[in-house]
Amino acid sequence: MSYLDTTYNVYREAALTPDVGLCCTTNPIWELPGLKIPKIMQEMNYGCGSTVHMRDLSNNPKMLYVGVGGGMELLQFAYFNRQPGGVTGIDMVDEMLEASHQNFKLAEEMNPWFKSDFVSLKKGDALNLPVEDNSIDVAAQNCLFNIFKAEDLKKAIAEMYRVLKPHGRLVMSDPTCEQPMNETLRNDDRLRALCLSGSLPIVEYVKALTDAGFGTIEIRARKPYRILDPKNYPTGERIYIESIEVAAIKDPMPPDGPCVFTGKAAIYYGEDKFFDDQKGHVLGKNQPLAICDKTAAALSSLGREDIFISESTFHYDGGGCC
């Protein structure tokens, strides 16, 4: 049995018998006017963060969600779209698709604005999406890609890149881990399916996205997720796992490499009203400007004492230099 077969079985079980503790998220449920989320959807929210960000959802984007879970985030996406077929949900597990279908019936009873046909559910594989090229504005996955091993992860990201329109957004939440994991953990298929032992360091996670061609990366949040301790897992040391929320934007790749925003800012506090580096970056006096890591390195290399560069906060919400 492959690790993908194990994953299939884990989420088949989770569809038939909802498992509240399967994944955990510290994100509060969206509180929006007229949006009521059925309890069963909350219990089947098998994610580690949120992929729903309002600034991604203007102008009725065509949306794709891979790995539907109980359908909660698809319902949230539909709240902003409200068009037949505006949101497509794809999953390999028949039982999960059926559970989501039933959950949408409950959501329709609770939300006068919602119609089940706002969401189109399809059986499909993240490694071979049944979606046309360049047809999606916003694609999302929550706590799925961390399960994939290296070659499959490469395929899954390439598929998302393929279906996105130019400047489209891939919005994700996944566990990450900066500590090394032993091979016993890495090769435990069930722990991988449970979104624990496949976690990558953030640098490797971002590189997988930029290698696929995404020219802009935004790290929007970084939060505590889980602990793997020696008493309960095959490890000789405590391992700390976090979750991150990321948007990868299908912008053209700049000649000098991708723009990766990790929450850094530059503040000019010199004698002039502003500082202009003659490369498109103008810093108003004592006005913080969000900058990508590439720009942060370039400004730091100037050696100026009147420009402060912050450390990465891993919280970026737009308005940056690129």
Tab-separated table of C-alpha atoms in Angstrom:
chain	number	residue	atom	x	y	z
A	1	MET	CA	0.000	0.000	0.000
A	2	SER	CA	1.397	3.407	-0.965
A	3	TYR	CA	1.319	6.507	1.217
A	4	LEU	CA	-1.388	7.895	-1.081
A	5	ASP	CA	-3.529	4.808	-0.439
A	6	THR	CA	-3.084	5.343	3.298
A	7	THR	CA	-4.094	8.975	2.901
A	8	TYR	CA	-7.179	7.962	0.936
A	9	ASN	CA	-8.234	5.575	3.699
A	10	VAL	CA	-7.635	8.114	6.479
A	11	TYR	CA	-9.895	10.676	4.832
A	12	ARG	CA	-12.467	8.104	3.814
A	13	GLU	CA	-12.780	7.254	7.516
A	14	ALA	CA	-12.928	10.961	8.372
A	15	ALA	CA	-15.781	11.431	5.900
A	16	LEU	CA	-17.791	8.528	7.292
A	17	THR	CA	-17.096	9.425	10.935
A	18	PRO	CA	-16.104	13.084	11.410
A	19	ASP	CA	-12.905	13.399	13.441
A	20	VAL	CA	-12.771	16.787	15.167
A	21	GLY	CA	-9.170	16.257	16.287
A	22	LEU	CA	-7.817	15.145	12.915
A	23	CYS	CA	-6.432	18.595	12.167
A	24	CYS	CA	-6.655	21.724	14.209
A	25	THR	CA	-6.782	25.353	13.238
A	26	THR	CA	-6.397	28.385	15.454
A	27	ASN	CA	-8.311	30.530	12.986
A	28	PRO	CA	-11.711	31.739	14.162
A	29	ILE	CA	-14.707	30.905	12.017
A	30	TRP	CA	-15.508	33.782	9.662
A	31	GLU	CA	-18.151	36.083	11.135
A	32	LEU	CA	-19.833	37.630	8.095
A	33	PRO	CA	-23.341	39.046	7.687
A	34	GLY	CA	-25.761	36.314	6.732
A	35	LEU	CA	-23.174	33.515	6.775
A	36	LYS	CA	-24.102	30.554	8.953
A	37	ILE	CA	-21.862	27.497	8.918
A	38	PRO	CA	-23.392	24.125	9.832
A	39	LYS	CA	-21.808	22.499	12.858
A	40	ILE	CA	-20.907	19.398	10.854
A	41	MET	CA	-18.844	21.545	8.480
A	42	GLN	CA	-16.887	22.925	11.410
A	43	GLU	CA	-16.307	19.410	12.741
A	44	MET	CA	-15.014	18.347	9.319
A	45	ASN	CA	-12.736	21.345	8.843
A	46	TYR	CA	-9.589	19.285	8.268
A	47	GLY	CA	-7.284	22.248	7.750
A	48	CYS	CA	-4.459	23.942	9.622
A	49	GLY	CA	-5.283	27.568	8.841
A	50	SER	CA	-7.433	29.571	6.466
A	51	THR	CA	-7.268	30.058	2.713
A	52	VAL	CA	-10.106	32.596	2.660
A	53	HIS	CA	-8.781	36.145	2.301
A	54	MET	CA	-11.151	38.868	1.179
A	55	ARG	CA	-8.582	40.734	-0.902
A	56	ASP	CA	-8.300	37.670	-3.161
A	57	LEU	CA	-12.037	37.526	-3.774
A	58	SER	CA	-13.089	40.746	-5.501
A	59	ASN	CA	-14.771	40.813	-8.924
A	60	ASN	CA	-16.376	37.354	-8.645
A	61	PRO	CA	-13.297	35.234	-9.304
A	62	LYS	CA	-13.553	31.715	-10.674
A	63	MET	CA	-12.387	29.528	-7.793
A	64	LEU	CA	-10.966	26.039	-7.366
A	65	TYR	CA	-10.597	24.166	-4.080
A	66	VAL	CA	-8.676	20.891	-3.938
A	67	GLY	CA	-9.361	18.515	-1.037
A	68	VAL	CA	-12.874	19.546	-0.030
A	69	GLY	CA	-13.125	18.261	3.549
A	70	GLY	CA	-16.552	19.066	4.939
A	71	GLY	CA	-16.999	21.986	2.552
A	72	MET	CA	-16.625	24.860	5.009
A	73	GLU	CA	-14.115	26.899	3.037
A	74	LEU	CA	-15.998	26.250	-0.199
A	75	LEU	CA	-19.087	27.724	1.472
A	76	GLN	CA	-17.034	30.731	2.549
A	77	PHE	CA	-15.726	31.184	-0.996
A	78	ALA	CA	-19.266	30.884	-2.362
A	79	TYR	CA	-20.331	33.675	0.010
A	80	PHE	CA	-18.178	36.069	-2.006
A	81	ASN	CA	-19.003	34.637	-5.435
A	82	ARG	CA	-22.696	33.634	-5.399
A	83	GLN	CA	-22.773	32.341	-8.964
A	84	PRO	CA	-23.725	28.885	-10.252
A	85	GLY	CA	-20.513	26.911	-10.630
A	86	GLY	CA	-18.460	29.797	-9.284
A	87	VAL	CA	-16.559	27.459	-6.959
A	88	THR	CA	-15.278	24.040	-8.016
A	89	GLY	CA	-14.345	21.510	-5.346
A	90	ILE	CA	-12.217	18.489	-6.221
A	91	ASP	CA	-11.517	15.406	-4.131
A	92	MET	CA	-10.414	11.820	-4.733
A	93	VAL	CA	-12.535	10.373	-1.927
A	94	ASP	CA	-16.105	9.527	-2.942
A	95	GLU	CA	-17.297	9.530	0.661
A	96	MET	CA	-15.873	13.011	1.254
A	97	LEU	CA	-17.588	14.353	-1.854
A	98	GLU	CA	-20.888	12.859	-0.703
A	99	ALA	CA	-20.454	14.238	2.828
A	100	SER	CA	-19.791	17.701	1.413
A	101	HIS	CA	-22.821	17.402	-0.847
A	102	GLN	CA	-25.026	16.646	2.162
A	103	ASN	CA	-23.421	19.455	4.151
A	104	PHE	CA	-24.242	21.932	1.384
A	105	LYS	CA	-27.892	20.918	1.645
A	106	LEU	CA	-27.776	21.898	5.329
A	107	ALA	CA	-26.017	25.138	4.447
A	108	GLU	CA	-28.749	25.925	1.927
A	109	GLU	CA	-31.387	25.547	4.645
A	110	MET	CA	-29.464	27.866	6.984
A	111	ASN	CA	-28.395	30.531	4.452
A	112	PRO	CA	-31.127	32.075	2.245
A	113	TRP	CA	-28.496	33.492	-0.126
A	114	PHE	CA	-26.801	30.118	-0.764
A	115	LYS	CA	-27.698	27.665	-3.497
A	116	SER	CA	-26.000	24.283	-3.729
A	117	ASP	CA	-25.240	24.849	-7.396
A	118	PHE	CA	-22.888	27.683	-6.413
A	119	VAL	CA	-20.414	24.848	-5.721
A	120	SER	CA	-19.582	22.195	-8.305
A	121	LEU	CA	-18.134	19.041	-6.741
A	122	LYS	CA	-15.994	16.786	-8.926
A	123	LYS	CA	-13.983	13.654	-8.365
A	124	GLY	CA	-10.394	14.298	-9.298
A	125	ASP	CA	-6.742	14.015	-8.444
A	126	ALA	CA	-4.522	16.896	-7.316
A	127	LEU	CA	-1.783	15.388	-9.477
A	128	ASN	CA	-3.955	15.492	-12.598
A	129	LEU	CA	-6.653	18.119	-12.164
A	130	PRO	CA	-9.767	17.815	-14.362
A	131	VAL	CA	-9.606	21.553	-15.065
A	132	GLU	CA	-8.744	23.512	-18.210
A	133	ASP	CA	-5.519	25.482	-18.567
A	134	ASN	CA	-5.564	29.159	-17.540
A	135	SER	CA	-9.181	29.015	-16.354
A	136	ILE	CA	-9.014	29.738	-12.597
A	137	ASP	CA	-8.571	33.055	-10.764
A	138	VAL	CA	-8.088	31.692	-7.242
A	139	ALA	CA	-7.063	28.131	-6.375
A	140	ALA	CA	-6.775	26.877	-2.815
A	141	GLN	CA	-5.738	23.888	-0.747
A	142	ASN	CA	-5.659	23.521	3.016
A	143	CYS	CA	-3.380	20.997	4.707
A	144	LEU	CA	-3.046	18.771	1.637
A	145	PHE	CA	0.209	19.518	-0.151
A	146	ASN	CA	2.313	18.829	2.948
A	147	ILE	CA	1.260	15.189	2.612
A	148	PHE	CA	2.897	14.780	-0.793
A	149	LYS	CA	6.410	13.457	-1.195
A	150	ALA	CA	8.823	15.528	-3.265
A	151	GLU	CA	7.968	14.376	-6.789
A	152	ASP	CA	4.230	14.372	-6.140
A	153	LEU	CA	4.438	17.809	-4.535
A	154	LYS	CA	6.154	19.069	-7.666
A	155	LYS	CA	3.341	17.632	-9.802
A	156	ALA	CA	0.590	19.061	-7.580
A	157	ILE	CA	2.049	22.577	-7.661
A	158	ALA	CA	2.602	22.356	-11.425
A	159	GLU	CA	-1.052	21.407	-11.875
A	160	MET	CA	-2.197	24.421	-9.871
A	161	TYR	CA	0.104	26.648	-11.907
A	162	ARG	CA	-1.294	25.187	-15.129
A	163	VAL	CA	-4.952	25.877	-14.336
A	164	LEU	CA	-4.445	29.407	-12.993
A	165	LYS	CA	-4.902	32.419	-15.219
A	166	PRO	CA	-1.981	34.856	-15.503
A	167	HIS	CA	-1.721	36.707	-12.163
A	168	GLY	CA	-4.023	34.116	-10.595
A	169	ARG	CA	-3.472	33.137	-6.972
A	170	LEU	CA	-2.768	29.824	-5.300
A	171	VAL	CA	-3.744	30.243	-1.648
A	172	MET	CA	-2.571	27.591	0.783
A	173	SER	CA	-2.227	26.592	4.391
A	174	ASP	CA	0.175	23.828	5.377
A	175	PRO	CA	2.237	22.655	8.344
A	176	THR	CA	5.953	23.467	8.234
A	177	CYS	CA	8.848	22.388	10.414
A	178	GLU	CA	12.303	23.909	10.772
A	179	GLN	CA	13.755	20.910	12.627
A	180	PRO	CA	15.048	17.782	10.895
A	181	MET	CA	12.879	14.680	11.174
A	182	ASN	CA	14.272	11.159	11.279
A	183	GLU	CA	13.506	8.653	8.541
A	184	THR	CA	11.138	6.693	10.770
A	185	LEU	CA	8.892	9.733	11.018
A	186	ARG	CA	9.280	10.666	7.367
A	187	ASN	CA	8.403	7.145	6.234
A	188	ASP	CA	5.392	6.707	8.515
A	189	ASP	CA	2.565	6.858	5.986
A	190	ARG	CA	-0.171	7.411	8.550
A	191	LEU	CA	1.652	10.301	10.244
A	192	ARG	CA	2.188	11.797	6.806
A	193	ALA	CA	-1.526	11.431	6.042
A	194	LEU	CA	-2.289	13.125	9.367
A	195	CYS	CA	-0.314	16.195	8.225
A	196	LEU	CA	2.561	15.693	10.643
A	197	SER	CA	5.612	14.015	9.159
A	198	GLY	CA	5.593	15.601	5.701
A	199	SER	CA	6.159	19.135	6.982
A	200	LEU	CA	8.945	21.025	5.165
A	201	PRO	CA	11.045	23.995	6.273
A	202	ILE	CA	9.583	27.266	4.990
A	203	VAL	CA	12.530	27.879	2.646
A	204	GLU	CA	11.992	24.516	0.933
A	205	TYR	CA	8.234	25.065	0.771
A	206	VAL	CA	8.707	28.447	-0.914
A	207	LYS	CA	11.330	27.065	-3.301
A	208	ALA	CA	8.901	24.393	-4.485
A	209	LEU	CA	6.517	27.203	-5.462
A	210	THR	CA	9.063	29.422	-7.174
A	211	ASP	CA	10.568	26.444	-9.015
A	212	ALA	CA	7.113	25.951	-10.569
A	213	GLY	CA	7.242	29.508	-11.919
A	214	PHE	CA	5.313	31.589	-9.382
A	215	GLY	CA	6.934	35.035	-9.469
A	216	THR	CA	5.444	36.416	-6.245
A	217	ILE	CA	5.074	34.665	-2.894
A	218	GLU	CA	3.283	36.121	0.126
A	219	ILE	CA	3.620	34.538	3.560
A	220	ARG	CA	0.534	35.808	5.308
A	221	ALA	CA	0.616	34.024	8.655
A	222	ARG	CA	2.793	31.695	10.725
A	223	LYS	CA	1.305	29.980	13.770
A	224	PRO	CA	1.975	27.178	16.263
A	225	TYR	CA	0.486	23.855	15.153
A	226	ARG	CA	1.647	20.638	16.867
A	227	ILE	CA	4.338	19.011	19.003
A	228	LEU	CA	5.797	15.592	18.258
A	229	ASP	CA	7.188	14.366	21.572
A	230	PRO	CA	9.303	11.274	22.353
A	231	LYS	CA	6.570	9.724	24.500
A	232	ASN	CA	4.049	9.559	21.689
A	233	TYR	CA	6.078	9.571	18.483
A	234	PRO	CA	9.241	7.824	17.231
A	235	THR	CA	11.581	10.734	17.889
A	236	GLY	CA	14.416	11.287	20.332
A	237	GLU	CA	13.655	14.988	20.691
A	238	ARG	CA	10.665	17.273	20.836
A	239	ILE	CA	9.725	18.541	17.381
A	240	TYR	CA	7.785	21.769	16.966
A	241	ILE	CA	5.508	22.094	13.931
A	242	GLU	CA	3.985	25.356	12.763
A	243	SER	CA	1.412	26.172	10.110
A	244	ILE	CA	1.738	28.896	7.517
A	245	GLU	CA	-0.680	30.626	5.190
A	246	VAL	CA	0.793	31.456	1.802
A	247	ALA	CA	-0.307	32.944	-1.508
A	248	ALA	CA	1.675	32.100	-4.639
A	249	ILE	CA	0.844	34.485	-7.475
A	250	LYS	CA	1.269	33.567	-11.129
A	251	ASP	CA	3.178	36.725	-11.938
A	252	PRO	CA	6.001	36.626	-14.477
A	253	MET	CA	9.292	35.633	-12.900
A	254	PRO	CA	11.451	38.780	-12.515
A	255	PRO	CA	14.889	38.589	-14.166
A	256	ASP	CA	16.545	38.844	-10.749
A	257	GLY	CA	14.404	36.150	-9.145
A	258	PRO	CA	11.054	35.887	-7.347
A	259	CYS	CA	9.613	38.458	-4.970
A	260	VAL	CA	9.105	36.668	-1.657
A	261	PHE	CA	7.308	38.650	1.032
A	262	THR	CA	7.966	37.343	4.541
A	263	GLY	CA	6.698	40.394	6.403
A	264	LYS	CA	9.783	42.615	6.273
A	265	ALA	CA	9.528	46.406	6.189
A	266	ALA	CA	11.923	49.277	5.514
A	267	ILE	CA	11.806	52.609	7.342
A	268	TYR	CA	13.835	55.609	6.219
A	269	TYR	CA	14.590	58.113	8.992
A	270	GLY	CA	17.218	60.374	7.422
A	271	GLU	CA	17.326	64.132	6.871
A	272	ASP	CA	15.491	64.231	3.530
A	273	LYS	CA	11.751	63.913	2.977
A	274	PHE	CA	12.225	60.601	1.226
A	275	PHE	CA	14.805	58.136	-0.040
A	276	ASP	CA	14.770	56.912	-3.640
A	277	ASP	CA	17.034	53.996	-4.542
A	278	GLN	CA	16.481	54.710	-8.260
A	279	LYS	CA	15.222	51.152	-8.682
A	280	GLY	CA	11.548	51.772	-8.081
A	281	HIS	CA	11.587	51.914	-4.278
A	282	VAL	CA	10.751	55.243	-2.641
A	283	LEU	CA	10.752	55.388	1.153
A	284	GLY	CA	8.886	58.287	2.735
A	285	LYS	CA	10.443	59.595	5.916
A	286	ASN	CA	9.398	57.459	8.885
A	287	GLN	CA	6.802	55.663	6.757
A	288	PRO	CA	7.187	51.864	6.816
A	289	LEU	CA	7.115	50.177	3.427
A	290	ALA	CA	6.508	46.443	3.132
A	291	ILE	CA	9.337	44.950	1.098
A	292	CYS	CA	10.188	41.560	-0.322
A	293	ASP	CA	13.263	39.752	0.929
A	294	LYS	CA	15.111	40.571	-2.295
A	295	THR	CA	14.581	44.318	-1.812
A	296	ALA	CA	15.485	43.997	1.871
A	297	ALA	CA	18.834	42.492	0.907
A	298	ALA	CA	19.470	45.210	-1.691
A	299	LEU	CA	18.695	48.034	0.740
A	300	SER	CA	20.774	46.432	3.479
A	301	SER	CA	23.736	46.186	1.115
A	302	LEU	CA	23.771	49.988	0.818
A	303	GLY	CA	25.107	50.166	4.365
A	304	ARG	CA	23.056	53.247	5.223
A	305	GLU	CA	22.560	54.081	8.872
A	306	ASP	CA	19.297	55.912	8.160
A	307	ILE	CA	17.376	52.919	6.786
A	308	PHE	CA	16.000	50.310	9.169
A	309	ILE	CA	15.097	46.852	7.859
A	310	SER	CA	12.850	44.797	10.117
A	311	GLU	CA	13.107	41.073	10.625
A	312	SER	CA	10.560	38.800	8.953
A	313	THR	CA	7.243	38.865	10.785
A	314	PHE	CA	5.754	36.181	8.502
A	315	HIS	CA	2.656	38.331	8.283
A	316	TYR	CA	2.199	40.086	4.959
A	317	ASP	CA	-1.087	41.641	3.897
A	318	GLY	CA	-0.292	43.540	0.723
A	319	GLY	CA	0.930	47.005	-0.149
A	320	GLY	CA	4.478	45.899	-0.830
A	321	CYS	CA	7.295	47.211	-2.955
A	322	CYS	CA	6.925	44.993	-6.016
